[in-house]
PDB file of C-alpha atoms and ligand atoms in Angstrom:
ATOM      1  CA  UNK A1165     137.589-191.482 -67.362  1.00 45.00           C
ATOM      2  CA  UNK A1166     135.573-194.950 -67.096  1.00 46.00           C
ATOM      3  CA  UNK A1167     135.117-194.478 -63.845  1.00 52.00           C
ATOM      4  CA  UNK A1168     133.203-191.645 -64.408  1.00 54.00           C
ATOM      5  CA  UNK A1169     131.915-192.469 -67.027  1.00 54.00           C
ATOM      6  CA  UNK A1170     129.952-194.957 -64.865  1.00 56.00           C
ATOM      7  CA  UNK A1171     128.943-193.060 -61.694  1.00 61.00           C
ATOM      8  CA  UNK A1172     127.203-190.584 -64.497  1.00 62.00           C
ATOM      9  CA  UNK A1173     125.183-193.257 -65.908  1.00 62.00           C
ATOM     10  CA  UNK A1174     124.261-194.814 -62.491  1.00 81.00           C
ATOM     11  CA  UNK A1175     122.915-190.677 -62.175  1.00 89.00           C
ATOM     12  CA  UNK A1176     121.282-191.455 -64.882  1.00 88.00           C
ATOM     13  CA  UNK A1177     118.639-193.928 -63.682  1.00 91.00           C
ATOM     14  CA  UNK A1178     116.229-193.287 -61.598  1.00 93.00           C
ATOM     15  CA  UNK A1179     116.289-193.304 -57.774  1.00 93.00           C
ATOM     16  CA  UNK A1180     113.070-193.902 -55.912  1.00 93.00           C
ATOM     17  CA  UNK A1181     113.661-193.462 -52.001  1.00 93.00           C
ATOM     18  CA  UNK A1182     115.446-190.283 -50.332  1.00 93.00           C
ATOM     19  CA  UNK A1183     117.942-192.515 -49.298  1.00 93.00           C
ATOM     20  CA  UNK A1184     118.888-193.749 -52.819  1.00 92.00           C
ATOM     21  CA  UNK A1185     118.967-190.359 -53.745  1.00 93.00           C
ATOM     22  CA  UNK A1186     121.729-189.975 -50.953  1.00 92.00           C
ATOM     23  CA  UNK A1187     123.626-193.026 -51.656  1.00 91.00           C
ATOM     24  CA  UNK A1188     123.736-192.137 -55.524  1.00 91.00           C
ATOM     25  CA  UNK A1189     125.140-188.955 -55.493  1.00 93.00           C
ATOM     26  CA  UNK A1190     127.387-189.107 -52.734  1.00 91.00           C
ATOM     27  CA  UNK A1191     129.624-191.246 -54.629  1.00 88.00           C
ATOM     28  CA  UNK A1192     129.408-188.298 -57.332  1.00 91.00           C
ATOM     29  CA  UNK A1193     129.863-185.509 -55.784  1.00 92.00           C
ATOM     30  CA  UNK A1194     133.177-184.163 -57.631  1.00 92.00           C
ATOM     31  CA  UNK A1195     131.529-185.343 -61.055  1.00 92.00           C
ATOM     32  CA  UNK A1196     128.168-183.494 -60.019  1.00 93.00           C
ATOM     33  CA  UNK A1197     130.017-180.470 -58.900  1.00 93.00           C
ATOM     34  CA  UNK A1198     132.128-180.310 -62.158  1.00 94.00           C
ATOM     35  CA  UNK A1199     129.032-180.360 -63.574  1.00 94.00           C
ATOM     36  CA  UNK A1200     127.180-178.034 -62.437  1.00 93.00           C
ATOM     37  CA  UNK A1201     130.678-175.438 -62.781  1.00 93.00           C
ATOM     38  CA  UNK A1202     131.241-176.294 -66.179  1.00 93.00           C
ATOM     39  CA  UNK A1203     127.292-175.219 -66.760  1.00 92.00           C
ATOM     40  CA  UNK A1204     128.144-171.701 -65.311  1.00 89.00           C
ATOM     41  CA  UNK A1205     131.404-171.495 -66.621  1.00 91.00           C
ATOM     42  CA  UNK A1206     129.689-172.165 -69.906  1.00 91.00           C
ATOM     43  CA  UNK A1207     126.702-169.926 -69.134  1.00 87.00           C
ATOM     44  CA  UNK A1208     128.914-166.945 -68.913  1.00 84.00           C
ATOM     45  CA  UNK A1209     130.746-167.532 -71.609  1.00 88.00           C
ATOM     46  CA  UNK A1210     127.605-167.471 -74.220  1.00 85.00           C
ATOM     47  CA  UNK A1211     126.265-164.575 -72.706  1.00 79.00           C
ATOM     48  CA  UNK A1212     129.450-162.390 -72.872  1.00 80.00           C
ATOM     49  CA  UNK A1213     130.329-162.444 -69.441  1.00 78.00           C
ATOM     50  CA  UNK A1214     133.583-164.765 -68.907  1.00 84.00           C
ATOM     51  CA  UNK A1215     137.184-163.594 -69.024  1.00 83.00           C
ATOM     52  CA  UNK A1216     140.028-165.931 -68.300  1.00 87.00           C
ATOM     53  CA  UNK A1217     141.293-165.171 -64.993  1.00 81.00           C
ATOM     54  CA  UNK A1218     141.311-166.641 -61.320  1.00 78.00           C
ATOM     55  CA  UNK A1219     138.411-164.101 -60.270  1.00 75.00           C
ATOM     56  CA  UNK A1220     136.586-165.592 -63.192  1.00 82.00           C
ATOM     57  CA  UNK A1221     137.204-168.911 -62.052  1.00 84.00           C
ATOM     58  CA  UNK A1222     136.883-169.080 -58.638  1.00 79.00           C
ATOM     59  CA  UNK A1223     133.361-167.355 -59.326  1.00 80.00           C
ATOM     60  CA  UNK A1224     132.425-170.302 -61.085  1.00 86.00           C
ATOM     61  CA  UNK A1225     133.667-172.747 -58.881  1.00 86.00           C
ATOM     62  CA  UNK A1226     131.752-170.821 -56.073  1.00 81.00           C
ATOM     63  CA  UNK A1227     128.352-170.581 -57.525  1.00 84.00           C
ATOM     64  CA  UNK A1228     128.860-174.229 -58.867  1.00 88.00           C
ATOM     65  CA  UNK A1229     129.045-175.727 -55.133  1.00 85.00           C
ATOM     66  CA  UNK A1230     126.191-173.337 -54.244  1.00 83.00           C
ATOM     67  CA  UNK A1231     124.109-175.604 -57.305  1.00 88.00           C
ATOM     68  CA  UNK A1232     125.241-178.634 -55.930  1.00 90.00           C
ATOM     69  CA  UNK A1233     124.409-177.797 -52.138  1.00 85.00           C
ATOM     70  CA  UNK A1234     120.601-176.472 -53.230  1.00 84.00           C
ATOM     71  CA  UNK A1235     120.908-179.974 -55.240  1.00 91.00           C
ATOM     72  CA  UNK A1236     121.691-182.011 -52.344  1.00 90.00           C
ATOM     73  CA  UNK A1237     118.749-180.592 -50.342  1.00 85.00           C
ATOM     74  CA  UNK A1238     116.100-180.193 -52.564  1.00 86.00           C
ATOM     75  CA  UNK A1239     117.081-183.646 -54.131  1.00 90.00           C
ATOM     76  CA  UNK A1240     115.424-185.765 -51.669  1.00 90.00           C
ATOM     77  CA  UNK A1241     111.821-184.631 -52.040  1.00 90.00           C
ATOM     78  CA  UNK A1242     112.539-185.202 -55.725  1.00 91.00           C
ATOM     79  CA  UNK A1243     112.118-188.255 -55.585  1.00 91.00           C
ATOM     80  CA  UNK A1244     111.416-190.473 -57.946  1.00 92.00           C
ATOM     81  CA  UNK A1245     113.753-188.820 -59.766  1.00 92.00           C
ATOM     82  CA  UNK A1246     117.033-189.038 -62.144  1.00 93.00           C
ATOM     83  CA  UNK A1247     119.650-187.115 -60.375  1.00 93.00           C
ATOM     84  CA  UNK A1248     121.519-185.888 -63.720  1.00 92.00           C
ATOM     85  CA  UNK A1249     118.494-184.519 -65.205  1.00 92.00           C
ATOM     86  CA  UNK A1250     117.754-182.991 -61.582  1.00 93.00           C
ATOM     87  CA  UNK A1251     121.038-181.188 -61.300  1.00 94.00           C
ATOM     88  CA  UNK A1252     120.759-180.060 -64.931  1.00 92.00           C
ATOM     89  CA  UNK A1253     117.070-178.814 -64.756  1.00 91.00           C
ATOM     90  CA  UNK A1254     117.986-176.807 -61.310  1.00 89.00           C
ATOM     91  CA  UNK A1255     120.955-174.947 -63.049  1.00 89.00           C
ATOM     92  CA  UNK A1256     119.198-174.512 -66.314  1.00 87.00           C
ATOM     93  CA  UNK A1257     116.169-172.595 -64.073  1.00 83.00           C
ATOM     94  CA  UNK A1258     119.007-170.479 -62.502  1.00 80.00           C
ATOM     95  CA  UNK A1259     120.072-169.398 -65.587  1.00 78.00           C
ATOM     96  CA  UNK A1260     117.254-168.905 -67.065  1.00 76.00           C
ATOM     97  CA  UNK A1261     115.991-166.468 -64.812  1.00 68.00           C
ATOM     98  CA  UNK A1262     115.793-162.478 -66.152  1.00 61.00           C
ATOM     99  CA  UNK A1263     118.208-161.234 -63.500  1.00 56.00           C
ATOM    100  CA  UNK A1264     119.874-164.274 -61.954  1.00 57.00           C
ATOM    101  CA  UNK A1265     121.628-162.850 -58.860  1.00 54.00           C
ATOM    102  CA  UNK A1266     124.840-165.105 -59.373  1.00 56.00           C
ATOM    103  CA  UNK A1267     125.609-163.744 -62.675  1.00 56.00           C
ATOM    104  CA  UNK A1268     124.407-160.416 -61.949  1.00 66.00           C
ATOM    105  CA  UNK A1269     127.198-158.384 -64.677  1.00 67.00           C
ATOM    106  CA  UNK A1270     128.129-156.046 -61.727  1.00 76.00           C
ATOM    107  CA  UNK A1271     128.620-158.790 -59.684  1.00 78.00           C
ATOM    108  CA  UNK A1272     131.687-159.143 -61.684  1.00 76.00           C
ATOM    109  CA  UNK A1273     133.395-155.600 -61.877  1.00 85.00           C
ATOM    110  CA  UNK A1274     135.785-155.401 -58.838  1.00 91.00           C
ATOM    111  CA  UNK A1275     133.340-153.108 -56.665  1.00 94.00           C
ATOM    112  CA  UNK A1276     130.671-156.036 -56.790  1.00 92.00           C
ATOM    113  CA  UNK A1277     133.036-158.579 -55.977  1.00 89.00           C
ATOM    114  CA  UNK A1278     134.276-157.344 -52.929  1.00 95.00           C
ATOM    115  CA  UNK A1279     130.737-156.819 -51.638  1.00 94.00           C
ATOM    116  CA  UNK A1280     129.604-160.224 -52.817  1.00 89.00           C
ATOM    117  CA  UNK A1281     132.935-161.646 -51.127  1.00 89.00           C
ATOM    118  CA  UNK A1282     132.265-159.869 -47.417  1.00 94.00           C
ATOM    119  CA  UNK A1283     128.909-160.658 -48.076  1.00 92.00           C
ATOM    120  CA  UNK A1284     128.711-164.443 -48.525  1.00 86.00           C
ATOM    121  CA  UNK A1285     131.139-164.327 -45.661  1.00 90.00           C
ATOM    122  CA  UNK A1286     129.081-163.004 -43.470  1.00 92.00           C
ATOM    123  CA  UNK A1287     126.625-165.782 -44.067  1.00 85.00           C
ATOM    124  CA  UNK A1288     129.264-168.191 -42.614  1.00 84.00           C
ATOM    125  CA  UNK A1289     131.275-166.193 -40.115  1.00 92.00           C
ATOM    126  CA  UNK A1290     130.520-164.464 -37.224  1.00 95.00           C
ATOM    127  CA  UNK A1291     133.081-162.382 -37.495  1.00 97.00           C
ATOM    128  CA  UNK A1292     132.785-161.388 -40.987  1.00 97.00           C
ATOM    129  CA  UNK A1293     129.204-160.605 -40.298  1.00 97.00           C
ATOM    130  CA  UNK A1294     130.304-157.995 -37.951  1.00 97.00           C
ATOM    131  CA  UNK A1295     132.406-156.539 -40.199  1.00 98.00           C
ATOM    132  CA  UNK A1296     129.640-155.801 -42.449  1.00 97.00           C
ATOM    133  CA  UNK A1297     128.460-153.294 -39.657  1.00 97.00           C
ATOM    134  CA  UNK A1298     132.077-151.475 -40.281  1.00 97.00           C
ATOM    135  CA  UNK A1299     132.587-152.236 -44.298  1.00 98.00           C
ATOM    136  CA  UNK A1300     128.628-150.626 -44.682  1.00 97.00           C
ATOM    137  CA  UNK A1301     128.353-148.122 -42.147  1.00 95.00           C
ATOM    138  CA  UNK A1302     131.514-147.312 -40.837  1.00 95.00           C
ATOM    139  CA  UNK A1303     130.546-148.914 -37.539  1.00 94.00           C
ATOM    140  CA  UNK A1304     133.014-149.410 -34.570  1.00 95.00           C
ATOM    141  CA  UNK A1305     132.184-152.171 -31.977  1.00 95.00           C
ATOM    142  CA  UNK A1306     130.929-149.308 -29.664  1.00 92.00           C
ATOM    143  CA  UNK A1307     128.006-148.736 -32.457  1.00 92.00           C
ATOM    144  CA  UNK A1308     127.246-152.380 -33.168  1.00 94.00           C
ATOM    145  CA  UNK A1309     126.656-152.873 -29.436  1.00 93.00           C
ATOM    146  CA  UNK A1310     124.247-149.559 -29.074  1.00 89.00           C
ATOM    147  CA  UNK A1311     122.884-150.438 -32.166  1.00 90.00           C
ATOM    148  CA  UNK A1312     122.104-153.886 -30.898  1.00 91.00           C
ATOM    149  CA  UNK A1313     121.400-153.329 -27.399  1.00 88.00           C
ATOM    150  CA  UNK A1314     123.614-155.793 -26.434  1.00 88.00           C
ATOM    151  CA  UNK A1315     125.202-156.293 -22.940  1.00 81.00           C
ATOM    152  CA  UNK A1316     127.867-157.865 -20.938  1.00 80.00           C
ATOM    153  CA  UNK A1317     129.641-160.688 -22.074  1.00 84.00           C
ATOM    154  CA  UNK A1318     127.785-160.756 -25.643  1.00 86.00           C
ATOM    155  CA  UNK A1319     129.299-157.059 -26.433  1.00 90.00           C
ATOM    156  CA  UNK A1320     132.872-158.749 -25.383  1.00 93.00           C
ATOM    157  CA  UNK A1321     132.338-161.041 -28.209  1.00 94.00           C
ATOM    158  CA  UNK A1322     131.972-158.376 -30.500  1.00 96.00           C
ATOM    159  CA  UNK A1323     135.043-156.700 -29.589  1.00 96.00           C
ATOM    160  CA  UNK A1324     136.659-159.970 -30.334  1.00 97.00           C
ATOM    161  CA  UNK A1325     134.989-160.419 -33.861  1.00 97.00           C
ATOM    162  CA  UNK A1326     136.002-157.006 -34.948  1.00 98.00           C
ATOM    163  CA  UNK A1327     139.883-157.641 -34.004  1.00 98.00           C
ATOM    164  CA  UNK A1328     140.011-161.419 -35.767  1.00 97.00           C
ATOM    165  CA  UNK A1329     138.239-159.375 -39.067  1.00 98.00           C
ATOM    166  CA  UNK A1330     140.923-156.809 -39.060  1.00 97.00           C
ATOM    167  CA  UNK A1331     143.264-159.546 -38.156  1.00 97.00           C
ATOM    168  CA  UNK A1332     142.964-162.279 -40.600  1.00 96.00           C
ATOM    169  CA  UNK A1333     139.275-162.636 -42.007  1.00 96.00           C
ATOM    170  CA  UNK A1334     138.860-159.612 -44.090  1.00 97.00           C
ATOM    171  CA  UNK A1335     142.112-160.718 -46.076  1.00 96.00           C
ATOM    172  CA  UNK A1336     141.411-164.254 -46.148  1.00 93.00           C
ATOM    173  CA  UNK A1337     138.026-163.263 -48.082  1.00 93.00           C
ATOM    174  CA  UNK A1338     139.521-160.992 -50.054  1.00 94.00           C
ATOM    175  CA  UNK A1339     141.873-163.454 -51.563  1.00 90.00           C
ATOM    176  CA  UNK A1340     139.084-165.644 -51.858  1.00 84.00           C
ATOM    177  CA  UNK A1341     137.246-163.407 -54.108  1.00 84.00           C
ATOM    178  CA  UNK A1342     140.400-163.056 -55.593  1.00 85.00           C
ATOM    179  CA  UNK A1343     140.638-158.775 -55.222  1.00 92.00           C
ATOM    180  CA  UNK A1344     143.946-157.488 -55.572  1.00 93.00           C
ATOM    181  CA  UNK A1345     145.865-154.778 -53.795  1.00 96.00           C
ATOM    182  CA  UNK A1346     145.863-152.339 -56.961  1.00 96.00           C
ATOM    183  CA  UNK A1347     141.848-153.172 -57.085  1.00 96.00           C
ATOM    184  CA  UNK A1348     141.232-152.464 -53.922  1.00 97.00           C
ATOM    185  CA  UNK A1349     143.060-149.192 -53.578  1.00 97.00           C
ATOM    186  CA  UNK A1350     141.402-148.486 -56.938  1.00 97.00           C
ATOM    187  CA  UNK A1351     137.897-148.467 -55.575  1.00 97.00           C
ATOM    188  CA  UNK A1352     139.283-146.562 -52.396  1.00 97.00           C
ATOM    189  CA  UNK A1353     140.658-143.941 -55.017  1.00 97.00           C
ATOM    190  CA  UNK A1354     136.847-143.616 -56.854  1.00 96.00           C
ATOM    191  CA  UNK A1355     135.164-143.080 -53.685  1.00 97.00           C
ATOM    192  CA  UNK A1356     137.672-140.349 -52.812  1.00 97.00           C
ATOM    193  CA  UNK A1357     136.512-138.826 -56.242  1.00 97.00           C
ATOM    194  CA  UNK A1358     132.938-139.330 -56.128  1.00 97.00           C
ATOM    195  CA  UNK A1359     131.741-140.695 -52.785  1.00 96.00           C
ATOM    196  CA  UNK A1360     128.188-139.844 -53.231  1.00 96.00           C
ATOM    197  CA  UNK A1361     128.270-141.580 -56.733  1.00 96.00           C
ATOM    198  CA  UNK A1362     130.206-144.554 -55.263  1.00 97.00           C
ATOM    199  CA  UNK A1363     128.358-144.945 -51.917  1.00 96.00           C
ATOM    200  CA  UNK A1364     125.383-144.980 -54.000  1.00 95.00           C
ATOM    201  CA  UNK A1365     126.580-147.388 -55.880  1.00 94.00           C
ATOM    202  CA  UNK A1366     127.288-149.428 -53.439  1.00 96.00           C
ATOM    203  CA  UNK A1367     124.276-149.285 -51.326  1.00 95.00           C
ATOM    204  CA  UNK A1368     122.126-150.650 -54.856  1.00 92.00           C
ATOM    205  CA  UNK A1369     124.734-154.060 -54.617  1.00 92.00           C
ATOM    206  CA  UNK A1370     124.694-154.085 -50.856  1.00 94.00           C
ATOM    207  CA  UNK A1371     120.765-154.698 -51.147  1.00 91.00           C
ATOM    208  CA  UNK A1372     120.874-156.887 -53.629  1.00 84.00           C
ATOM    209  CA  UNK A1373     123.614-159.054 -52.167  1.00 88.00           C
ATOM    210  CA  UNK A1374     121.470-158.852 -48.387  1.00 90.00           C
ATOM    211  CA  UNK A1375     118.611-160.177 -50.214  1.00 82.00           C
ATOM    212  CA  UNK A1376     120.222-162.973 -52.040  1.00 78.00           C
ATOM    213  CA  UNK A1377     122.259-164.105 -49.082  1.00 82.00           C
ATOM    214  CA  UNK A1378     119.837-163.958 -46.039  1.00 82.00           C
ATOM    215  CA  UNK A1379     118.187-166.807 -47.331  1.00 73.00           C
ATOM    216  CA  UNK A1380     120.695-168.588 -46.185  1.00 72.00           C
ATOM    217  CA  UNK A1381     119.375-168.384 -42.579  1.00 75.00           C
ATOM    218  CA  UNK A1382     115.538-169.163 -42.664  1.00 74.00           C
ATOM    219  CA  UNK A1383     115.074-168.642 -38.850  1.00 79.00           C
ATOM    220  CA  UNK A1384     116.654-164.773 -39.067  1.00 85.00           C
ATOM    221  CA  UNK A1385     115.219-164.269 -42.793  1.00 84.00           C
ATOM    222  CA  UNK A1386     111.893-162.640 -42.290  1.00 89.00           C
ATOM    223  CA  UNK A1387     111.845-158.445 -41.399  1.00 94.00           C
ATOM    224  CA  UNK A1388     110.025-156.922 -38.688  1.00 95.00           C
ATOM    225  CA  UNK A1389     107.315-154.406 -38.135  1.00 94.00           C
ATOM    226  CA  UNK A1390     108.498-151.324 -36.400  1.00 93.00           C
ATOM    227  CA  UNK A1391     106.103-152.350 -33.868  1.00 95.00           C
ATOM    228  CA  UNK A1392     107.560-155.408 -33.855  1.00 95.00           C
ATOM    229  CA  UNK A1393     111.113-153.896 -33.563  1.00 95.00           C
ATOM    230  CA  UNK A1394     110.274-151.959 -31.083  1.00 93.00           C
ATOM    231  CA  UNK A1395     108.789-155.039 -28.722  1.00 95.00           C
ATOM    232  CA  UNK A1396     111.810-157.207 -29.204  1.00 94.00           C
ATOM    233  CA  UNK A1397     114.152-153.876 -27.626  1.00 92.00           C
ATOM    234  CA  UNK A1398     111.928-153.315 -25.141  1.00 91.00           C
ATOM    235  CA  UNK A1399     110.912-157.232 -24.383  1.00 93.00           C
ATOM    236  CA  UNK A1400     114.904-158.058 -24.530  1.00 90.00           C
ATOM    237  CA  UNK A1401     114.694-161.162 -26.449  1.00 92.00           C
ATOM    238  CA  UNK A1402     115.987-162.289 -29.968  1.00 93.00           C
ATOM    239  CA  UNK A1403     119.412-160.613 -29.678  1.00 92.00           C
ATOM    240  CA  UNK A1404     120.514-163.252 -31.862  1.00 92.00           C
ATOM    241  CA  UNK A1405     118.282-162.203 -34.348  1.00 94.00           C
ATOM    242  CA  UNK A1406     118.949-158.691 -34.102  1.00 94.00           C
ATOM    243  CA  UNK A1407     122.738-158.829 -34.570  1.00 94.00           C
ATOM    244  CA  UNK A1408     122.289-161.146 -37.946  1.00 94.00           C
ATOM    245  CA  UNK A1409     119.226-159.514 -39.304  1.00 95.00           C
ATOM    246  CA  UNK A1410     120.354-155.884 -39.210  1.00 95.00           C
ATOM    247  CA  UNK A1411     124.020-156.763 -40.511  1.00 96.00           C
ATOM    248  CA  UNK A1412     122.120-157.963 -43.612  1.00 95.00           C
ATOM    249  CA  UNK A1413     118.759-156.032 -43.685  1.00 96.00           C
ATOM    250  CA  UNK A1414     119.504-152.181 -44.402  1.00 95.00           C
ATOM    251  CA  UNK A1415     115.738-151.333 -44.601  1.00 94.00           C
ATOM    252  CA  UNK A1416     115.225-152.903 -41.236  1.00 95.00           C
ATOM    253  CA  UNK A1417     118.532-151.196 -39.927  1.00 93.00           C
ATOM    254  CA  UNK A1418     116.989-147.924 -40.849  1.00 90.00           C
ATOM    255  CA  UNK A1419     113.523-148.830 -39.207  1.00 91.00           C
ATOM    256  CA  UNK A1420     115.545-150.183 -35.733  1.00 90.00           C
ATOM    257  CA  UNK A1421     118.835-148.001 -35.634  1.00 86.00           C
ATOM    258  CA  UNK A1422     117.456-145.781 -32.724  1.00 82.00           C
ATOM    259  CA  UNK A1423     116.271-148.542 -30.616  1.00 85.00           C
ATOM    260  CA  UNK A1424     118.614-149.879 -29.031  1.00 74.00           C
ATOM    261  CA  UNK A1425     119.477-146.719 -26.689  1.00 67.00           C
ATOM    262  CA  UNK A1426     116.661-145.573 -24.935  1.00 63.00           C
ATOM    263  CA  UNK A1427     116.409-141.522 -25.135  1.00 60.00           C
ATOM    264  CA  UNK A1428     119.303-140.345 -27.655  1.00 67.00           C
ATOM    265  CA  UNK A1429     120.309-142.707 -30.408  1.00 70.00           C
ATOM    266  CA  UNK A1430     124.514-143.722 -29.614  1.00 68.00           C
ATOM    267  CA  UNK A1431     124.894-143.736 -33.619  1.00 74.00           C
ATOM    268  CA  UNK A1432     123.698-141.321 -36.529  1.00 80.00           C
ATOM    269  CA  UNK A1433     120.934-142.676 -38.706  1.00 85.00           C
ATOM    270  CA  UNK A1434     122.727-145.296 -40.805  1.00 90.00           C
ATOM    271  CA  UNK A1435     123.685-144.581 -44.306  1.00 92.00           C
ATOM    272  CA  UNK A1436     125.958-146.836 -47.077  1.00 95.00           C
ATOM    273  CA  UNK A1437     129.293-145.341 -46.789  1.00 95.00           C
ATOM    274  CA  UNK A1438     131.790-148.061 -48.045  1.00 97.00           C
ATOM    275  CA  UNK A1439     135.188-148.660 -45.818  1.00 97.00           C
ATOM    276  CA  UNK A1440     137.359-150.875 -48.090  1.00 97.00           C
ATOM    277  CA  UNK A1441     139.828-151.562 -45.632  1.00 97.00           C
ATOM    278  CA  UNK A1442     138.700-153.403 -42.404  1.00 96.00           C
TER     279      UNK A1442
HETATM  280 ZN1   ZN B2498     121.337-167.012 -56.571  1.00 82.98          ZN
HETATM  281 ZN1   ZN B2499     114.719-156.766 -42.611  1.00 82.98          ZN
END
């Protein structure tokens, strides 16, 4: 308790240089990140939105290391600055937003955080972001590749990132967003009963979580013209691009589905039509 107890007051002074910035709060990083949770934890709990479970806490813990990360990198053109007051001012803008993505209520029900789960996923993984093509659209990897344009050995890859998915990665983020069997046969059962209600649904959380998340990747952020679109397929560059952007752009994947096929499109027009199970 000391211990901390110091590290938080050497937080507490100001740093002047980028590199004190570094030096000072690597030595804190599990006292800034308990922080910055217990913020959130608190933040949902004043405005009606915390329940004691693990989904409830792993959310927290989650969106806490996503403050301390933004933190870390926005830090060090802070300076001269007192880390503490940094870190608090950064959450405190988060929160105070009107519609702060992270605490978005529906973010919270079970359908929102399964899609917020593959989601941030497919920021990090490859594989999960391919997934997205089959948990959205329904996609197999003979679609992604059309879609794409992709040849040879890249549209071998995908075949591979579609069986690991199925294999391990689509459970191992489900248990990270902490949805349980009877949850997810529970949403599987309300799109049986109203599919156009619950695709529709889904597509209004899908966009929202696309938006929030393909921040994450400045270079493959921005959206093209259909112009534009249409020179990259026929140029044959920025495949890279292509495969990221329209796994997380749906207004872009309706602008470029048909382009990747010259003559007859190889998939129908894409539309949100949730698969639960990978
Ligand atoms: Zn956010
Ligand atoms: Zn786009």
């Amino acid at each position: 308790m000391s211990d901390r107890t110091t590290t938080v007051g050497r937080l507490d002074e100001v740093v002047s240089t980028p590199e004190e910035f570094d030096r000072a709060v690597s030595q804190a990083l599990p006292v800034l990140l308990d922080r910055a949770t217990s913020y959130t934890k608190r933040f949902l709990r004043e405005t009606g939105q915390w329940s004691e479970d693990v989904a409830h806490e792993k959310f927290v813990l989650r969106w806490g290391a996503e403050y301390l990360e933004r933190f870390l990198i926005c830090g060090r053109s802070e300076v001269p600055c007192r880390p503490l007051f940094l870190l608090d001012s950064l959450v405190a803008k988060q929160h105070s937003q009107p519609e702060p993505f992270c605490y978005h209520p529906d973010l919270l029900t079970p359908l929102g955080r399964f899609l917020d789960g593959i989601v941030a996923r497919a920021a990090i993984s490859r594989d999960a972001l391919i997934g997205l093509y089959h948990h959205c659209y329904g996609f197999g990897p003979g679609d992604v590749i059309a879609l794409t344009g992709l040849n040879g050995s890249e549209s071998q890859r995908i075949y591979k990132n579609f069986r690991r998915w199925r294999d391990s990665g689509w459970q191992r983020a489900m248990d990270e967003v902490g949805m349980t069997e009877a949850e997810l046969n529970e949403l599987s059962s309300r799109q049986e009963r109203h599919p156009q209600r619950f695709n529709g649904e889904s597509e209004r959380l899908i966009r929202f979580a696309q938006a929030h998340y393909r921040k994450s990747e400045p270079d493959h952020y921005p959206c093209l013209s259909r112009p534009q679109w249409e020179e990259m397929f026929t140029q044959g560059y920025g495949y890279d691009y292509r495969i990221w952007h329209l796994a997380l752009c749906l207004d872009c994947m309706q602008t470029a589905w048909a382009l990747g096929s010259k003559g007859t499109p190889a998939v129908d027009k894409p539309r949100v039509e949730l698969r639960v199970r990978p």
